[in-house]
mmCIF file of C-alpha atoms in Angstrom:
data_model
loop_
_atom_site.group_PDB
_atom_site.id
_atom_site.type_symbol
_atom_site.label_atom_id
_atom_site.label_comp_id
_atom_site.label_asym_id
_atom_site.label_seq_id
_atom_site.Cartn_x
_atom_site.Cartn_y
_atom_site.Cartn_z
ATOM 1 C CA MET A 11 0.000 0.000 0.000
ATOM 2 C CA THR A 12 1.465 3.357 -1.036
ATOM 3 C CA THR A 13 1.704 6.073 1.629
ATOM 4 C CA PRO A 14 -1.229 8.550 1.364
ATOM 5 C CA VAL A 15 0.123 12.071 0.861
ATOM 6 C CA LEU A 16 -1.402 15.502 1.471
ATOM 7 C CA GLY A 17 -4.620 14.949 -0.421
ATOM 8 C CA LEU A 18 -3.121 13.776 -3.712
ATOM 9 C CA ARG A 19 -5.991 13.184 -6.110
ATOM 10 C CA PRO A 20 -5.534 10.019 -8.195
ATOM 11 C CA VAL A 21 -6.782 9.979 -11.766
ATOM 12 C CA ALA A 22 -7.242 7.160 -14.226
ATOM 13 C CA GLY A 23 -4.553 4.510 -13.862
ATOM 14 C CA GLY A 24 -3.596 5.688 -10.361
ATOM 15 C CA VAL A 25 -1.415 8.592 -11.600
ATOM 16 C CA SER A 26 -1.745 11.867 -9.701
ATOM 17 C CA GLU A 27 -2.463 15.194 -11.383
ATOM 18 C CA PHE A 28 0.837 16.637 -10.224
ATOM 19 C CA TRP A 29 4.082 16.785 -12.179
ATOM 20 C CA GLN A 30 6.111 13.589 -12.061
ATOM 21 C CA GLN A 31 9.718 12.724 -12.850
ATOM 22 C CA ARG A 32 12.008 9.775 -12.271
ATOM 23 C CA ALA A 33 15.457 9.316 -10.827
ATOM 24 C CA ASP A 34 17.561 6.554 -9.354
ATOM 25 C CA VAL A 35 18.875 8.464 -6.337
ATOM 26 C CA VAL A 36 17.435 11.631 -4.784
ATOM 27 C CA VAL A 37 19.596 13.527 -2.294
ATOM 28 C CA ILE A 38 17.862 16.070 -0.060
ATOM 29 C CA GLY A 39 20.365 18.701 1.070
ATOM 30 C CA THR A 40 23.422 20.502 -0.297
ATOM 31 C CA GLY A 41 25.804 20.706 2.665
ATOM 32 C CA VAL A 42 28.857 18.532 3.103
ATOM 33 C CA ALA A 43 26.950 15.263 3.607
ATOM 34 C CA GLY A 44 24.509 15.871 0.762
ATOM 35 C CA LEU A 45 27.059 16.884 -1.859
ATOM 36 C CA VAL A 46 29.541 14.172 -0.895
ATOM 37 C CA ALA A 47 26.696 11.639 -1.063
ATOM 38 C CA ALA A 48 25.612 12.982 -4.446
ATOM 39 C CA LEU A 49 29.149 12.717 -5.816
ATOM 40 C CA ALA A 50 29.530 9.174 -4.500
ATOM 41 C CA ALA A 51 26.167 8.102 -5.923
ATOM 42 C CA HIS A 52 26.923 9.738 -9.272
ATOM 43 C CA ARG A 53 30.327 8.087 -9.566
ATOM 44 C CA ARG A 54 29.051 4.698 -8.425
ATOM 45 C CA GLY A 55 26.048 4.701 -10.715
ATOM 46 C CA LYS A 56 27.585 6.428 -13.731
ATOM 47 C CA ARG A 57 28.656 3.150 -15.310
ATOM 48 C CA VAL A 58 25.046 1.983 -15.476
ATOM 49 C CA GLY A 59 23.568 5.353 -16.413
ATOM 50 C CA GLN A 60 21.908 6.168 -13.115
ATOM 51 C CA ARG A 61 20.305 9.556 -12.614
ATOM 52 C CA VAL A 62 21.048 11.472 -9.409
ATOM 53 C CA ILE A 63 18.957 14.513 -8.458
ATOM 54 C CA VAL A 64 19.848 16.823 -5.559
ATOM 55 C CA LEU A 65 17.210 18.981 -3.865
ATOM 56 C CA SER A 66 17.945 22.244 -2.057
ATOM 57 C CA LYS A 67 15.260 24.070 -0.098
ATOM 58 C CA PRO A 68 16.913 27.530 -0.357
ATOM 59 C CA SER A 69 16.861 29.287 -3.718
ATOM 60 C CA ASP A 70 20.398 30.610 -3.354
ATOM 61 C CA ARG A 71 23.755 28.967 -2.634
ATOM 62 C CA GLU A 72 25.773 31.417 -0.530
ATOM 63 C CA GLY A 73 25.396 30.727 3.183
ATOM 64 C CA ALA A 74 22.530 28.296 2.654
ATOM 65 C CA THR A 75 24.047 25.437 4.630
ATOM 66 C CA ALA A 76 25.459 24.990 8.123
ATOM 67 C CA THR A 77 28.569 23.586 6.434
ATOM 68 C CA TYR A 78 29.331 27.025 5.024
ATOM 69 C CA TYR A 79 29.502 28.518 8.526
ATOM 70 C CA ALA A 80 31.683 25.829 10.114
ATOM 71 C CA GLN A 81 34.809 27.519 11.400
ATOM 72 C CA GLY A 82 37.071 25.208 13.376
ATOM 73 C CA GLY A 83 37.929 22.425 10.970
ATOM 74 C CA ILE A 84 37.908 18.670 10.461
ATOM 75 C CA ALA A 85 39.115 16.290 13.163
ATOM 76 C CA VAL A 86 41.258 13.676 11.447
ATOM 77 C CA VAL A 87 44.078 11.354 12.441
ATOM 78 C CA LEU A 88 47.000 11.913 10.093
ATOM 79 C CA PRO A 89 49.424 9.122 9.201
ATOM 80 C CA ASP A 90 52.948 9.360 10.566
ATOM 81 C CA SER A 91 51.923 11.602 13.469
ATOM 82 C CA ASP A 92 51.864 11.212 17.246
ATOM 83 C CA ASP A 93 48.091 10.817 17.007
ATOM 84 C CA SER A 94 46.160 7.563 16.669
ATOM 85 C CA VAL A 95 42.699 6.283 15.858
ATOM 86 C CA ASP A 96 42.544 4.870 19.396
ATOM 87 C CA ALA A 97 43.174 8.330 20.869
ATOM 88 C CA HIS A 98 40.559 9.992 18.657
ATOM 89 C CA VAL A 99 38.040 7.280 19.512
ATOM 90 C CA ALA A 100 38.739 7.706 23.224
ATOM 91 C CA ASP A 101 38.260 11.480 23.050
ATOM 92 C CA THR A 102 35.009 11.073 21.096
ATOM 93 C CA VAL A 103 33.577 8.516 23.514
ATOM 94 C CA ALA A 104 34.578 10.612 26.538
ATOM 95 C CA ALA A 105 32.824 13.677 25.105
ATOM 96 C CA GLY A 106 29.699 11.661 24.265
ATOM 97 C CA GLY A 107 28.689 11.078 27.861
ATOM 98 C CA GLY A 108 28.488 7.303 27.621
ATOM 99 C CA LEU A 109 25.986 7.239 24.752
ATOM 100 C CA CYS A 110 28.302 6.801 21.756
ATOM 101 C CA ASP A 111 28.347 3.538 19.816
ATOM 102 C CA PRO A 112 32.054 2.591 20.097
ATOM 103 C CA ASP A 113 31.967 0.446 16.957
ATOM 104 C CA ALA A 114 30.437 3.273 14.907
ATOM 105 C CA VAL A 115 32.923 5.755 16.369
ATOM 106 C CA ARG A 116 35.876 3.594 15.375
ATOM 107 C CA SER A 117 34.455 2.898 11.914
ATOM 108 C CA ILE A 118 33.963 6.603 11.136
ATOM 109 C CA VAL A 119 37.156 7.891 12.740
ATOM 110 C CA ALA A 120 39.295 5.254 11.006
ATOM 111 C CA ALA A 121 37.895 6.301 7.610
ATOM 112 C CA GLY A 122 38.576 9.992 8.186
ATOM 113 C CA HIS A 123 41.899 10.385 6.425
ATOM 114 C CA SER A 124 40.680 8.590 3.306
ATOM 115 C CA ALA A 125 37.565 10.781 3.180
ATOM 116 C CA VAL A 126 39.615 13.965 3.568
ATOM 117 C CA ALA A 127 41.964 12.759 0.820
ATOM 118 C CA ASP A 128 38.931 12.404 -1.476
ATOM 119 C CA LEU A 129 37.856 15.945 -0.587
ATOM 120 C CA VAL A 130 41.320 17.257 -1.442
ATOM 121 C CA ALA A 131 41.162 15.379 -4.745
ATOM 122 C CA ASP A 132 37.903 17.249 -5.378
ATOM 123 C CA GLY A 133 39.660 20.572 -4.903
ATOM 124 C CA ALA A 134 39.644 21.469 -1.183
ATOM 125 C CA ARG A 135 42.767 23.164 0.140
ATOM 126 C CA PHE A 136 43.788 23.277 3.785
ATOM 127 C CA ASP A 137 46.204 25.546 5.645
ATOM 128 C CA GLU A 138 49.774 24.309 5.765
ATOM 129 C CA ALA A 139 52.412 24.666 8.493
ATOM 130 C CA ALA A 140 55.054 23.798 5.884
ATOM 131 C CA PRO A 141 54.911 22.682 2.263
ATOM 132 C CA ALA A 142 52.844 19.454 2.007
ATOM 133 C CA ARG A 143 52.241 19.445 5.786
ATOM 134 C CA TRP A 144 48.873 20.566 7.108
ATOM 135 C CA ALA A 145 48.699 22.947 10.045
ATOM 136 C CA LEU A 146 46.947 21.429 13.055
ATOM 137 C CA THR A 147 45.097 23.045 15.934
ATOM 138 C CA ARG A 148 43.342 21.731 19.031
ATOM 139 C CA GLU A 149 39.788 22.202 20.203
ATOM 140 C CA GLY A 150 37.663 21.312 23.219
ATOM 141 C CA GLY A 151 37.740 17.669 24.306
ATOM 142 C CA HIS A 152 40.728 16.738 22.139
ATOM 143 C CA THR A 153 43.932 15.459 23.731
ATOM 144 C CA ARG A 154 45.876 15.980 20.500
ATOM 145 C CA ARG A 155 46.286 18.697 17.889
ATOM 146 C CA ARG A 156 44.339 16.957 15.090
ATOM 147 C CA ILE A 157 42.135 19.665 13.595
ATOM 148 C CA ILE A 158 42.934 20.613 10.007
ATOM 149 C CA HIS A 159 41.513 23.933 8.842
ATOM 150 C CA ALA A 160 41.247 26.297 5.884
ATOM 151 C CA GLY A 161 41.466 30.071 5.709
ATOM 152 C CA GLY A 162 42.273 30.118 9.412
ATOM 153 C CA ASP A 163 38.676 29.878 10.604
ATOM 154 C CA ALA A 164 36.812 29.443 7.293
ATOM 155 C CA THR A 165 37.002 25.663 6.910
ATOM 156 C CA GLY A 166 33.324 25.192 6.175
ATOM 157 C CA ALA A 167 33.357 27.861 3.489
ATOM 158 C CA GLU A 168 36.277 26.111 1.779
ATOM 159 C CA VAL A 169 34.625 22.688 2.025
ATOM 160 C CA GLN A 170 31.412 24.115 0.599
ATOM 161 C CA ARG A 171 33.299 25.910 -2.192
ATOM 162 C CA ALA A 172 35.178 22.782 -3.231
ATOM 163 C CA LEU A 173 32.055 20.629 -3.219
ATOM 164 C CA ASP A 174 29.982 23.230 -5.078
ATOM 165 C CA VAL A 175 32.615 23.196 -7.830
ATOM 166 C CA ALA A 176 32.929 19.402 -7.836
ATOM 167 C CA THR A 177 29.148 18.951 -8.160
ATOM 168 C CA ALA A 178 28.555 21.771 -10.649
ATOM 169 C CA ALA A 179 27.657 19.316 -13.413
ATOM 170 C CA LEU A 180 25.139 17.401 -11.294
ATOM 171 C CA ASP A 181 21.388 17.989 -11.400
ATOM 172 C CA ILE A 182 20.982 20.284 -8.376
ATOM 173 C CA ARG A 183 17.533 21.818 -8.031
ATOM 174 C CA ARG A 184 17.184 24.854 -5.783
ATOM 175 C CA ASN A 185 13.940 26.108 -4.297
ATOM 176 C CA HIS A 186 12.748 22.502 -4.093
ATOM 177 C CA THR A 187 11.253 21.516 -0.736
ATOM 178 C CA ALA A 188 10.780 17.845 0.134
ATOM 179 C CA LEU A 189 7.415 17.327 1.827
ATOM 180 C CA ARG A 190 7.149 13.539 2.236
ATOM 181 C CA ILE A 191 9.207 10.411 1.711
ATOM 182 C CA LEU A 192 6.974 8.088 -0.304
ATOM 183 C CA HIS A 193 7.073 4.342 0.267
ATOM 184 C CA ASP A 194 5.043 1.185 -0.007
ATOM 185 C CA ASP A 195 4.979 -1.711 2.441
ATOM 186 C CA THR A 196 8.541 -2.734 1.645
ATOM 187 C CA ALA A 197 10.710 0.163 0.445
ATOM 188 C CA VAL A 198 11.082 3.785 -0.644
ATOM 189 C CA THR A 199 9.317 4.788 -3.851
ATOM 190 C CA GLY A 200 10.096 8.497 -4.105
ATOM 191 C CA VAL A 201 9.692 12.016 -2.704
ATOM 192 C CA LEU A 202 6.835 14.483 -2.721
ATOM 193 C CA VAL A 203 8.289 17.878 -3.655
ATOM 194 C CA ARG A 204 7.126 21.478 -3.888
ATOM 195 C CA ASN A 205 8.780 23.909 -6.323
ATOM 196 C CA GLU A 206 7.748 26.919 -8.420
ATOM 197 C CA ASP A 207 5.527 24.638 -10.512
ATOM 198 C CA GLY A 208 3.668 23.366 -7.469
ATOM 199 C CA LEU A 209 3.507 19.854 -6.051
ATOM 200 C CA GLY A 210 5.143 16.943 -7.803
ATOM 201 C CA ILE A 211 6.609 13.506 -7.297
ATOM 202 C CA LEU A 212 10.162 12.388 -7.908
ATOM 203 C CA HIS A 213 9.914 8.625 -8.250
ATOM 204 C CA ALA A 214 13.124 6.961 -7.042
ATOM 205 C CA PRO A 215 14.163 3.743 -5.303
ATOM 206 C CA SER A 216 16.828 5.475 -3.199
ATOM 207 C CA VAL A 217 16.523 8.671 -1.150
ATOM 208 C CA ILE A 218 19.236 10.228 1.035
ATOM 209 C CA LEU A 219 18.306 12.646 3.806
ATOM 210 C CA ALA A 220 21.076 15.219 4.304
ATOM 211 C CA THR A 221 18.990 18.128 5.525
ATOM 212 C CA GLY A 222 21.143 19.244 8.449
ATOM 213 C CA GLY A 223 19.958 20.241 11.897
ATOM 214 C CA LEU A 224 17.236 22.094 13.751
ATOM 215 C CA GLY A 225 18.917 25.061 15.408
ATOM 216 C CA GLN A 226 16.340 27.527 14.091
ATOM 217 C CA LEU A 227 13.856 26.037 16.559
ATOM 218 C CA TYR A 228 15.755 28.101 19.144
ATOM 219 C CA SER A 229 15.780 31.872 19.496
ATOM 220 C CA ALA A 230 19.596 32.033 19.557
ATOM 221 C CA THR A 231 21.521 29.772 17.212
ATOM 222 C CA THR A 232 24.586 29.577 14.991
ATOM 223 C CA ASN A 233 22.551 27.771 12.320
ATOM 224 C CA PRO A 234 21.324 29.290 9.028
ATOM 225 C CA ALA A 235 17.654 29.908 8.306
ATOM 226 C CA GLY A 236 17.102 26.517 6.645
ATOM 227 C CA SER A 237 17.994 24.487 9.756
ATOM 228 C CA THR A 238 14.420 23.737 10.780
ATOM 229 C CA GLY A 239 14.476 19.985 11.395
ATOM 230 C CA ASP A 240 12.943 19.011 8.045
ATOM 231 C CA GLY A 241 14.778 15.697 7.794
ATOM 232 C CA ILE A 242 13.631 14.570 11.232
ATOM 233 C CA ALA A 243 10.034 15.339 10.278
ATOM 234 C CA LEU A 244 10.353 13.521 6.934
ATOM 235 C CA ALA A 245 11.739 10.437 8.668
ATOM 236 C CA LEU A 246 9.077 10.432 11.381
ATOM 237 C CA TRP A 247 6.287 10.785 8.798
ATOM 238 C CA ALA A 248 7.813 7.789 7.010
ATOM 239 C CA GLY A 249 7.634 5.785 10.233
ATOM 240 C CA MET A 250 11.363 5.807 10.929
ATOM 241 C CA ALA A 251 12.917 5.835 14.374
ATOM 242 C CA VAL A 252 14.866 8.786 15.727
ATOM 243 C CA ARG A 253 17.247 8.551 18.638
ATOM 244 C CA ASP A 254 19.086 10.888 21.044
ATOM 245 C CA ILE A 255 17.036 13.757 19.653
ATOM 246 C CA GLU A 256 16.928 15.361 23.109
ATOM 247 C CA PHE A 257 20.650 16.110 22.991
ATOM 248 C CA ILE A 258 21.112 19.540 21.432
ATOM 249 C CA GLN A 259 24.648 20.860 21.707
ATOM 250 C CA PHE A 260 24.952 24.477 22.727
ATOM 251 C CA HIS A 261 28.233 25.905 21.514
ATOM 252 C CA PRO A 262 29.863 27.712 24.446
ATOM 253 C CA THR A 263 30.980 30.767 22.501
ATOM 254 C CA MET A 264 28.454 32.443 20.249
ATOM 255 C CA LEU A 265 29.040 36.168 19.767
ATOM 256 C CA TYR A 266 26.825 38.141 22.121
ATOM 257 C CA ASP A 267 25.082 41.091 20.523
ATOM 258 C CA PRO A 268 21.883 42.297 22.218
ATOM 259 C CA ASN A 269 20.707 43.780 18.919
ATOM 260 C CA ALA A 270 21.278 40.655 16.804
ATOM 261 C CA ARG A 271 18.467 38.643 15.247
ATOM 262 C CA GLY A 272 18.447 35.285 13.444
ATOM 263 C CA ARG A 273 21.692 33.386 12.986
ATOM 264 C CA ARG A 274 24.425 34.567 15.350
ATOM 265 C CA PRO A 275 28.155 34.360 14.551
ATOM 266 C CA LEU A 276 30.134 31.506 16.041
ATOM 267 C CA ILE A 277 33.387 32.280 17.848
ATOM 268 C CA THR A 278 35.443 29.201 17.093
ATOM 269 C CA GLU A 279 36.909 27.272 20.008
ATOM 270 C CA ALA A 280 40.121 27.055 18.022
ATOM 271 C CA LEU A 281 40.744 30.414 19.701
ATOM 272 C CA ARG A 282 40.848 28.630 23.035
ATOM 273 C CA GLY A 283 43.075 26.001 21.458
ATOM 274 C CA GLU A 284 45.500 28.802 20.641
ATOM 275 C CA GLY A 285 45.433 30.337 24.125
ATOM 276 C CA ALA A 286 42.296 32.476 24.491
ATOM 277 C CA VAL A 287 40.662 32.258 27.947
ATOM 278 C CA LEU A 288 37.102 32.540 29.204
ATOM 279 C CA VAL A 289 36.505 35.073 31.958
ATOM 280 C CA ASP A 290 33.520 36.728 33.583
ATOM 281 C CA SER A 291 32.918 40.456 33.931
ATOM 282 C CA GLN A 292 35.264 40.561 36.940
ATOM 283 C CA GLY A 293 38.067 38.862 35.027
ATOM 284 C CA SER A 294 37.743 35.552 36.891
ATOM 285 C CA SER A 295 38.094 32.245 35.049
ATOM 286 C CA VAL A 296 34.783 30.662 34.091
ATOM 287 C CA THR A 297 36.011 27.054 34.049
ATOM 288 C CA ASP A 298 38.632 27.017 36.806
ATOM 289 C CA GLY A 299 37.944 23.957 38.981
ATOM 290 C CA VAL A 300 35.128 22.729 36.731
ATOM 291 C CA HIS A 301 37.065 20.240 34.584
ATOM 292 C CA PRO A 302 40.700 19.108 34.301
ATOM 293 C CA MET A 303 40.822 20.410 30.721
ATOM 294 C CA GLY A 304 39.644 23.875 31.758
ATOM 295 C CA ASP A 305 38.543 26.040 28.828
ATOM 296 C CA LEU A 306 39.227 23.109 26.480
ATOM 297 C CA ALA A 307 36.784 20.782 28.201
ATOM 298 C CA PRO A 308 34.050 19.257 26.009
ATOM 299 C CA ARG A 309 31.479 21.750 24.799
ATOM 300 C CA ASP A 310 28.655 20.670 27.082
ATOM 301 C CA VAL A 311 30.875 21.195 30.141
ATOM 302 C CA VAL A 312 32.025 24.662 29.079
ATOM 303 C CA ALA A 313 28.534 25.770 28.036
ATOM 304 C CA ALA A 314 27.125 24.607 31.382
ATOM 305 C CA ALA A 315 29.892 26.444 33.251
ATOM 306 C CA ILE A 316 29.080 29.667 31.386
ATOM 307 C CA HIS A 317 25.365 29.254 32.077
ATOM 308 C CA ALA A 318 26.037 28.691 35.779
ATOM 309 C CA ARG A 319 28.276 31.759 35.980
ATOM 310 C CA LEU A 320 25.685 33.962 34.258
ATOM 311 C CA ALA A 321 22.983 32.678 36.593
ATOM 312 C CA ALA A 322 25.189 33.502 39.591
ATOM 313 C CA THR A 323 26.240 36.973 38.444
ATOM 314 C CA GLY A 324 23.165 38.134 36.559
ATOM 315 C CA ASP A 325 25.398 39.257 33.692
ATOM 316 C CA ASP A 326 24.266 39.052 30.070
ATOM 317 C CA CYS A 327 27.463 37.424 28.820
ATOM 318 C CA VAL A 328 30.966 36.261 29.645
ATOM 319 C CA PHE A 329 34.092 37.149 27.701
ATOM 320 C CA LEU A 330 36.676 35.363 25.602
ATOM 321 C CA ASP A 331 40.001 37.107 26.037
ATOM 322 C CA ALA A 332 42.009 36.460 22.869
ATOM 323 C CA ARG A 333 44.340 39.458 23.126
ATOM 324 C CA ARG A 334 47.373 37.225 23.560
ATOM 325 C CA ILE A 335 46.903 35.657 20.099
ATOM 326 C CA ALA A 336 49.340 37.170 17.628
ATOM 327 C CA GLU A 337 48.193 38.178 14.133
ATOM 328 C CA PHE A 338 44.567 37.658 15.099
ATOM 329 C CA GLY A 339 43.080 39.112 11.924
ATOM 330 C CA ARG A 340 45.214 36.960 9.651
ATOM 331 C CA ARG A 341 44.722 33.730 11.594
ATOM 332 C CA PHE A 342 41.006 34.185 12.356
ATOM 333 C CA PRO A 343 39.584 36.457 9.660
ATOM 334 C CA THR A 344 35.997 35.188 9.959
ATOM 335 C CA VAL A 345 35.839 35.878 13.690
ATOM 336 C CA ALA A 346 37.589 39.222 13.223
ATOM 337 C CA ALA A 347 35.002 40.302 10.648
ATOM 338 C CA ALA A 348 32.069 39.211 12.829
ATOM 339 C CA CYS A 349 33.500 41.076 15.807
ATOM 340 C CA ALA A 350 34.116 44.197 13.730
ATOM 341 C CA ALA A 351 30.501 44.153 12.553
ATOM 342 C CA ALA A 352 29.433 44.111 16.209
ATOM 343 C CA GLY A 353 31.821 46.912 17.134
ATOM 344 C CA VAL A 354 34.307 44.691 18.980
ATOM 345 C CA ASP A 355 38.083 44.771 18.460
ATOM 346 C CA PRO A 356 39.378 41.381 19.728
ATOM 347 C CA THR A 357 42.963 42.624 19.672
ATOM 348 C CA ARG A 358 42.106 45.302 22.251
ATOM 349 C CA GLN A 359 39.155 43.941 24.221
ATOM 350 C CA PRO A 360 37.665 40.588 25.248
ATOM 351 C CA ILE A 361 34.932 39.206 22.998
ATOM 352 C CA PRO A 362 31.444 39.009 24.589
ATOM 353 C CA VAL A 363 30.072 35.479 24.217
ATOM 354 C CA VAL A 364 27.143 33.284 25.316
ATOM 355 C CA PRO A 365 26.158 29.673 24.574
ATOM 356 C CA GLY A 366 23.928 29.182 21.535
ATOM 357 C CA ALA A 367 22.050 26.265 19.957
ATOM 358 C CA HIS A 368 24.535 24.720 17.578
ATOM 359 C CA TYR A 369 24.244 21.013 16.772
ATOM 360 C CA SER A 370 21.725 18.184 16.992
ATOM 361 C CA CYS A 371 23.611 15.181 18.391
ATOM 362 C CA GLY A 372 20.776 12.775 17.626
ATOM 363 C CA GLY A 373 18.613 12.232 14.592
ATOM 364 C CA VAL A 374 17.348 9.572 12.218
ATOM 365 C CA THR A 375 18.616 6.208 13.406
ATOM 366 C CA THR A 376 21.158 4.780 10.958
ATOM 367 C CA ASP A 377 24.205 2.558 10.925
ATOM 368 C CA ALA A 378 27.686 3.878 10.143
ATOM 369 C CA TYR A 379 26.855 3.646 6.421
ATOM 370 C CA GLY A 380 23.755 5.832 6.599
ATOM 371 C CA ARG A 381 21.277 2.962 6.213
ATOM 372 C CA THR A 382 17.901 3.193 7.954
ATOM 373 C CA ASP A 383 15.435 0.373 8.607
ATOM 374 C CA LEU A 384 13.459 1.315 5.483
ATOM 375 C CA PRO A 385 15.122 -0.125 2.374
ATOM 376 C CA GLY A 386 16.109 2.679 0.036
ATOM 377 C CA LEU A 387 16.120 5.399 2.711
ATOM 378 C CA PHE A 388 19.495 6.690 3.889
ATOM 379 C CA ALA A 389 20.567 9.596 6.087
ATOM 380 C CA ALA A 390 23.914 11.333 6.532
ATOM 381 C CA GLY A 391 25.305 14.329 8.355
ATOM 382 C CA GLU A 392 23.626 16.179 11.198
ATOM 383 C CA VAL A 393 20.188 14.745 10.420
ATOM 384 C CA ALA A 394 21.438 11.216 11.175
ATOM 385 C CA ARG A 395 22.166 9.464 14.431
ATOM 386 C CA THR A 396 25.011 7.084 13.596
ATOM 387 C CA GLY A 397 26.212 6.666 17.179
ATOM 388 C CA LEU A 398 29.268 8.872 16.669
ATOM 389 C CA HIS A 399 28.226 11.732 18.944
ATOM 390 C CA GLY A 400 26.239 10.254 21.827
ATOM 391 C CA ALA A 401 25.047 13.017 24.154
ATOM 392 C CA ASN A 402 27.596 15.615 23.005
ATOM 393 C CA ARG A 403 29.573 16.077 19.799
ATOM 394 C CA LEU A 404 33.341 16.305 20.013
ATOM 395 C CA ALA A 405 34.516 19.471 18.277
ATOM 396 C CA SER A 406 35.128 19.169 14.506
ATOM 397 C CA ASN A 407 33.708 15.657 14.280
ATOM 398 C CA SER A 408 30.738 16.967 12.275
ATOM 399 C CA LEU A 409 32.505 17.665 8.984
ATOM 400 C CA LEU A 410 34.337 14.371 9.498
ATOM 401 C CA GLU A 411 31.043 12.490 9.809
ATOM 402 C CA GLY A 412 29.553 14.287 6.825
ATOM 403 C CA LEU A 413 32.496 13.295 4.642
ATOM 404 C CA VAL A 414 32.695 9.669 5.757
ATOM 405 C CA VAL A 415 29.019 8.769 6.061
ATOM 406 C CA GLY A 416 27.997 10.922 3.095
ATOM 407 C CA ARG A 417 30.401 9.005 0.870
ATOM 408 C CA ARG A 418 29.202 5.667 2.217
ATOM 409 C CA ALA A 419 25.507 6.540 1.966
ATOM 410 C CA GLY A 420 25.871 7.745 -1.615
ATOM 411 C CA ALA A 421 27.560 4.541 -2.706
ATOM 412 C CA ALA A 422 25.031 2.397 -0.827
ATOM 413 C CA ALA A 423 22.101 4.317 -2.338
ATOM 414 C CA ALA A 424 23.450 3.793 -5.852
ATOM 415 C CA ASP A 425 23.954 0.093 -5.166
ATOM 416 C CA HIS A 426 20.408 -0.221 -3.841
ATOM 417 C CA ALA A 427 19.009 1.486 -6.934
ATOM 418 C CA THR A 428 20.964 -0.931 -9.121
ATOM 419 C CA GLN A 429 19.657 -3.926 -7.199
ATOM 420 C CA VAL A 430 15.978 -2.992 -7.313
ATOM 421 C CA GLY A 431 15.944 -1.086 -10.598
ATOM 422 C CA SER A 432 14.367 2.296 -11.229
ATOM 423 C CA VAL A 433 10.746 2.557 -10.124
#
């Protein structure tokens, strides 16, 4: 029995009156997970002539995804370094509050370097400490310097740029909103979509959810306008399980501006990795005695410490003192620009910050390859709950997960379409 959808009116032969098209794989979302999945599906299915269609809810490209705004970088274990997969796994599990899936964590972390190498092959360029040697920084919860970055604090913008270029020849449809995942009793059959022409159906045996998070459900968030939880809703309407959805990560350092509305600028914790310190209005440490890692404790710990200090003092914000960081504007141009727009000079004064809704640690229940319990339905990136994050995401594991699971989900979706044939 096909899922009933929003009053579709069948006509003779069971075909609706709305526009209809066919594809082999439909990807919903154009951030890191969606575009990596689309590339993987396209490359996997190209030999058999598969058609991949990518849907984007926003009509424009610039700043449309959370990927674009990611500052810190990608957490990845580099070969021939003092780091190890075991150490990265241990840091991830410790940050996750006991709710990570250790097998999924190891699977994703171990595949990180290969996934980053693919991204570089697709045109991404990362900052170097020396020729052919990436510069590394450290962020909250990490016991090693393992964060690669681009443009100082513009990693997400570089990842998005490279993937936009790499996918330029794909069929990417903007201003297309997915309204329902269609399925029968056994598997996915397509997607109900709204665009400028109205309602229509994209018939497809494989659908990948890569819609990002839900930060716009909160009044203060680092997320762009499109982060409204669409993928979670689509999965629930399709009868899929979600898990750990109650764990919303609040980033400790969002720029405080009492006049700001909508998305607020993130102040990357790479600043703390390079020596910036969190203080209250009296100049006292916010995290002293709270955690052995101090200002570089996992994000949930630091955000809770800030909240407790604000509750105790009645202040509107705390401050990130980054005045000791040399060449601030060159090393952190994105943060410098955001501060300047708010009338703050981080080289002369501490930056006012507060916690803000940042990342959904749970989501659609999948395995480490993006597979859900409904054949033909996959999910990757922030919308998915793979078991990597548990109750709290380790810094810079999000782009890592998008790269690894996006690539896996795209390949698996193409394989599924090959197995069942186009609908």
